[in-house]
XYZ file of C-alpha atoms in Angstrom:
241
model
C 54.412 -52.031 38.877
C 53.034 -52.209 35.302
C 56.184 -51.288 32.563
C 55.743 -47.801 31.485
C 54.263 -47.277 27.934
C 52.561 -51.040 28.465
C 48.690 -51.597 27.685
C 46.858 -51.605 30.806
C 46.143 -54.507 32.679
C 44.100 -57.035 31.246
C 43.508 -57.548 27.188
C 41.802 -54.818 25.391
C 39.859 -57.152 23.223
C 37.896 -54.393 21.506
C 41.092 -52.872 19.960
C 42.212 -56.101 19.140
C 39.451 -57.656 17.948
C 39.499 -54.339 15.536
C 42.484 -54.340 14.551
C 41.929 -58.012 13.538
C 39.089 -57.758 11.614
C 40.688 -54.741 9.819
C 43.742 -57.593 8.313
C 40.941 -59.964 7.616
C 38.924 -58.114 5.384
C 42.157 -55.947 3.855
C 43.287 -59.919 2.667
C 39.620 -60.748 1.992
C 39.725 -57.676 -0.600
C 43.011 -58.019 -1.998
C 41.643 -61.859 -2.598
C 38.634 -61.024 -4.109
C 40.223 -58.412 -6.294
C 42.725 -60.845 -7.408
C 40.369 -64.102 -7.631
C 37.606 -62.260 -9.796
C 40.294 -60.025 -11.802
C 39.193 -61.596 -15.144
C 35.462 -61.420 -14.025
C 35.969 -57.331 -13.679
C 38.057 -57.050 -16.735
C 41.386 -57.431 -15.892
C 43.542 -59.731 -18.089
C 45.545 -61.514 -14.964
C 45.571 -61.360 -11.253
C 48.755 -60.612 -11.198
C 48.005 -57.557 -12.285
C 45.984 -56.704 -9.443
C 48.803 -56.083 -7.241
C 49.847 -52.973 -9.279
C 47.253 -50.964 -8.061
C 47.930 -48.526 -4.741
C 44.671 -49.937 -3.363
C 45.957 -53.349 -2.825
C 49.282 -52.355 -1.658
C 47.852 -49.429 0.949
C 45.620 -52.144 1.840
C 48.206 -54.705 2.353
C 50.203 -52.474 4.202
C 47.301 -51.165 6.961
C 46.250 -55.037 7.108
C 49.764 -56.456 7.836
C 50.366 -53.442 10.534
C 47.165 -54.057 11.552
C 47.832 -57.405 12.338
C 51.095 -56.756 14.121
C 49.637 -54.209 16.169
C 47.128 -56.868 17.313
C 49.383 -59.543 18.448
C 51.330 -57.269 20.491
C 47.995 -56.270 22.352
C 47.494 -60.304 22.356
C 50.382 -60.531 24.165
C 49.571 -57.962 26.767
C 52.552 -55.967 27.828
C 54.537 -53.566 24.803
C 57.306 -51.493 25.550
C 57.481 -47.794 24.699
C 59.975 -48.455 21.940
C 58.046 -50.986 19.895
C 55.005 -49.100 20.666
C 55.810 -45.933 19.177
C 57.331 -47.759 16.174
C 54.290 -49.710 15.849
C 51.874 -46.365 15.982
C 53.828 -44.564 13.662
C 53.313 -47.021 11.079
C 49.660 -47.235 11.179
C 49.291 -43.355 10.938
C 51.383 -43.842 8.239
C 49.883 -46.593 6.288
C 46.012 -44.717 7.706
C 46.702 -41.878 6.043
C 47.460 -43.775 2.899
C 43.958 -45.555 3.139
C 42.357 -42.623 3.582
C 43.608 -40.638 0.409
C 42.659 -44.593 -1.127
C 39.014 -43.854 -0.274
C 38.595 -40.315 -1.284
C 39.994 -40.194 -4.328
C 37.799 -43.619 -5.766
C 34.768 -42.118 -3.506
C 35.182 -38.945 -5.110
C 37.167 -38.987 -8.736
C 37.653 -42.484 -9.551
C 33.767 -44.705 -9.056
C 32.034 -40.988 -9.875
C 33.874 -40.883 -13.363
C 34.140 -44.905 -14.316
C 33.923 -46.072 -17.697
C 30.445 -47.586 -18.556
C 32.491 -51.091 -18.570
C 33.873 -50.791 -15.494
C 32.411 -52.107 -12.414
C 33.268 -50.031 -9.569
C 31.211 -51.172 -6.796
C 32.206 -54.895 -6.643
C 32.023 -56.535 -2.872
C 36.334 -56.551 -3.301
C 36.062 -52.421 -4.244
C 33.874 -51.791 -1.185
C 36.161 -53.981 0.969
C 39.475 -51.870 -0.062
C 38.106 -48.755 -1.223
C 35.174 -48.363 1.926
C 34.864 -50.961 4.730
C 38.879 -50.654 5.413
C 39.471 -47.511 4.930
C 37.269 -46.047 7.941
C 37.137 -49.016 10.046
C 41.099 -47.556 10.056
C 40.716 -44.559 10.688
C 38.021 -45.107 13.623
C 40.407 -47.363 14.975
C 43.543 -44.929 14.466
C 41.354 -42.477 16.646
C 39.359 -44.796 18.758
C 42.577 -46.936 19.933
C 43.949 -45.556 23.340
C 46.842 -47.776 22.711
C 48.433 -46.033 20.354
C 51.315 -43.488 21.312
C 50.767 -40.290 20.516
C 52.786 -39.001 17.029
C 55.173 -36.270 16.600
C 55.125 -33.829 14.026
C 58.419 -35.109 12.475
C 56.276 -38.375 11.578
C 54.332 -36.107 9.153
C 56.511 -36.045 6.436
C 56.617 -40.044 6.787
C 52.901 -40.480 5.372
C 54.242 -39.030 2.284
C 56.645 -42.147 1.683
C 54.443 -44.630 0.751
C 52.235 -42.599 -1.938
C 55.474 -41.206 -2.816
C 57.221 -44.946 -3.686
C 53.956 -45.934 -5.227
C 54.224 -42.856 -7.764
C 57.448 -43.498 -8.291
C 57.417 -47.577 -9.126
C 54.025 -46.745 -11.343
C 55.763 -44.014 -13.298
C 58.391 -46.308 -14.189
C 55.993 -49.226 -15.298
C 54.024 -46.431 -17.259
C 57.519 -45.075 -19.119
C 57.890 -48.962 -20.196
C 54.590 -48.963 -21.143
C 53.753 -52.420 -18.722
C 49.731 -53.247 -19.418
C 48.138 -52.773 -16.192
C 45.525 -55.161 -16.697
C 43.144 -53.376 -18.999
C 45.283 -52.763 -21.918
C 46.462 -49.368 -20.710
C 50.116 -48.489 -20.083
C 49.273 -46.840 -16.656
C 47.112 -47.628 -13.428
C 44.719 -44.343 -13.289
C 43.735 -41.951 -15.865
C 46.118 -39.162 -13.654
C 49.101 -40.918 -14.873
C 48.204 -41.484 -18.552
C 51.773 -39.826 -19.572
C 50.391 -40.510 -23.258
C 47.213 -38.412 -23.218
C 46.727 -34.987 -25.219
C 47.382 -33.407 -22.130
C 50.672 -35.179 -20.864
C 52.095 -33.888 -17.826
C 51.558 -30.361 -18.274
C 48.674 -29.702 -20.203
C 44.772 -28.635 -19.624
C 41.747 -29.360 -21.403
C 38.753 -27.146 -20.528
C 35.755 -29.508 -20.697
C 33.725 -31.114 -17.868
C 35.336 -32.446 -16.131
C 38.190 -30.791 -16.702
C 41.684 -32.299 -17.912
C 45.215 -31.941 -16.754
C 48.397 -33.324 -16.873
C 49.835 -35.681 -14.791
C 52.238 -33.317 -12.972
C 49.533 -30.749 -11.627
C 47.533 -33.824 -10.118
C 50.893 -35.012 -8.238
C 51.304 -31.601 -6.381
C 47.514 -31.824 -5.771
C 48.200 -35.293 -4.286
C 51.080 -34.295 -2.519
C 49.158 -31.630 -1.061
C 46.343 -33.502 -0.464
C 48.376 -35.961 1.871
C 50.445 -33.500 3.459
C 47.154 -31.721 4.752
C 45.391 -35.156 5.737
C 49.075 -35.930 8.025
C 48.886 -32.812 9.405
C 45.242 -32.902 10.294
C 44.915 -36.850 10.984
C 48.277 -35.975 13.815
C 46.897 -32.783 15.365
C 43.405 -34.238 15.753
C 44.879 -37.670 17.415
C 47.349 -35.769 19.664
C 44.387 -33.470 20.967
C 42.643 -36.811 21.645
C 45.417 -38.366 23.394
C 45.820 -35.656 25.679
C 41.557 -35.664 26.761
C 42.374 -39.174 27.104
C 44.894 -38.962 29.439
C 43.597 -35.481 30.998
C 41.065 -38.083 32.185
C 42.679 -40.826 33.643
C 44.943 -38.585 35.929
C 43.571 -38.190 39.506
């Protein structure tokens, strides 16, 4: 009799084949962004890693790869499985707010200098992104996640904010002479944390885009769980007899 909460008999290579190639090219992105940091105007690689792209991506790629070697090994217990699925929603919804906010704020509203569509950018910012959250959908494998994990997928933005506001207070050059990582958290603009500039596109303070952001992720968990769970339950309103 097969363990309960185990994968089915037999490997599912398709998930982990996925899940694979989802580390690979999260590494392959964080590499390129780090080996041709000078090349897009950066002043050191080790700057690189300051950035929430290449820690959201480091995060889905390393759970990614977990997640894969546990399939490899073809039998996961309910504990380690749950565990396992509640850090990729976690680190999927991170990705995801990663790819709409340089999809839709971010590459729209570059600097003329600034190359946004390098092969590293469409790696971290695109290609991983989705490819996670097909295979946070797609993936049978996963448990299904409770609505206390929502809160969770605010953690990780919510560190990030937190570590990047400090650097910014110190005033630590994030590569490209600027004391902060995006524009949303130049503390030292005209408009600060609190204030608005009308003008196209309009300019606000860095406090008003954190509640958006915190809003923004709160919605995406909510939706990203609720959509999966509904799934999960076609899925197995399927398979019984």
């Amino acid at each position: 009799m097969r363990e309960r909460g185990s994968a089915p008999e037999g490997r599912p290579w398709g998930a982990i084949l996925v899940n694979f190639l989802i580390f690979f090219l999260a590494l392959l992105g964080f590499f390129l962004s780090c080996l041709f940091a000078k090349r897009d105007g950066y002043s050191h690689w080790l700057t690189r890693p300051l950035y929430f792209t290449q820690q959201s991506n480091l995060w889905i790629g390393i759970t990614s790869l977990v997640f894969a070697v546990m399939l490899l090994r073809g039998r996961m217990g309910e504990g380690p499985r749950r565990r396992v699925s509640v850090f990729k929603y976690i680190f999927t919804v991170s990705i995801t707010v990663t790819c709409l906010i340089f999809c839709t704020v971010l590459a729209p509203f570059a600097e003329p200098d600034y190359n946004a569509w390098t092969v590293a950018s469409i790696l971290t910012h695109v290609a991983v992104p989705l490819l996670s959250i097909f295979d946070f959908f797609a993936d049978r494998h996963l448990a299904r996640i409770d609505r206390g994990s929502v809160p969770l997928s605010l953690i990780p933005p919510f560190l990030y904010f937190a570590f990047a506001s400090v650097l910014c207070l110190l005033r630590v050059d994030f590569g490209r002479g600027d004391p902060y990582p995006y524009f949303f958290m130049d503390f030292y603009s005209e408009v600060g944390l609190f204030g608005f500039v009308a003008q196209w596109p309009p300019r606000i303070g860095s406090f008003y885009w954190f509640v958006f952001f915190l809003l923004l992720l709160y919605l995406l968990g909510v939706s990203f769980r609720g959509l999966h769970a509904r799934l999960s339950r076609k899925r197995e309103a399927t398979k019984a007899p």
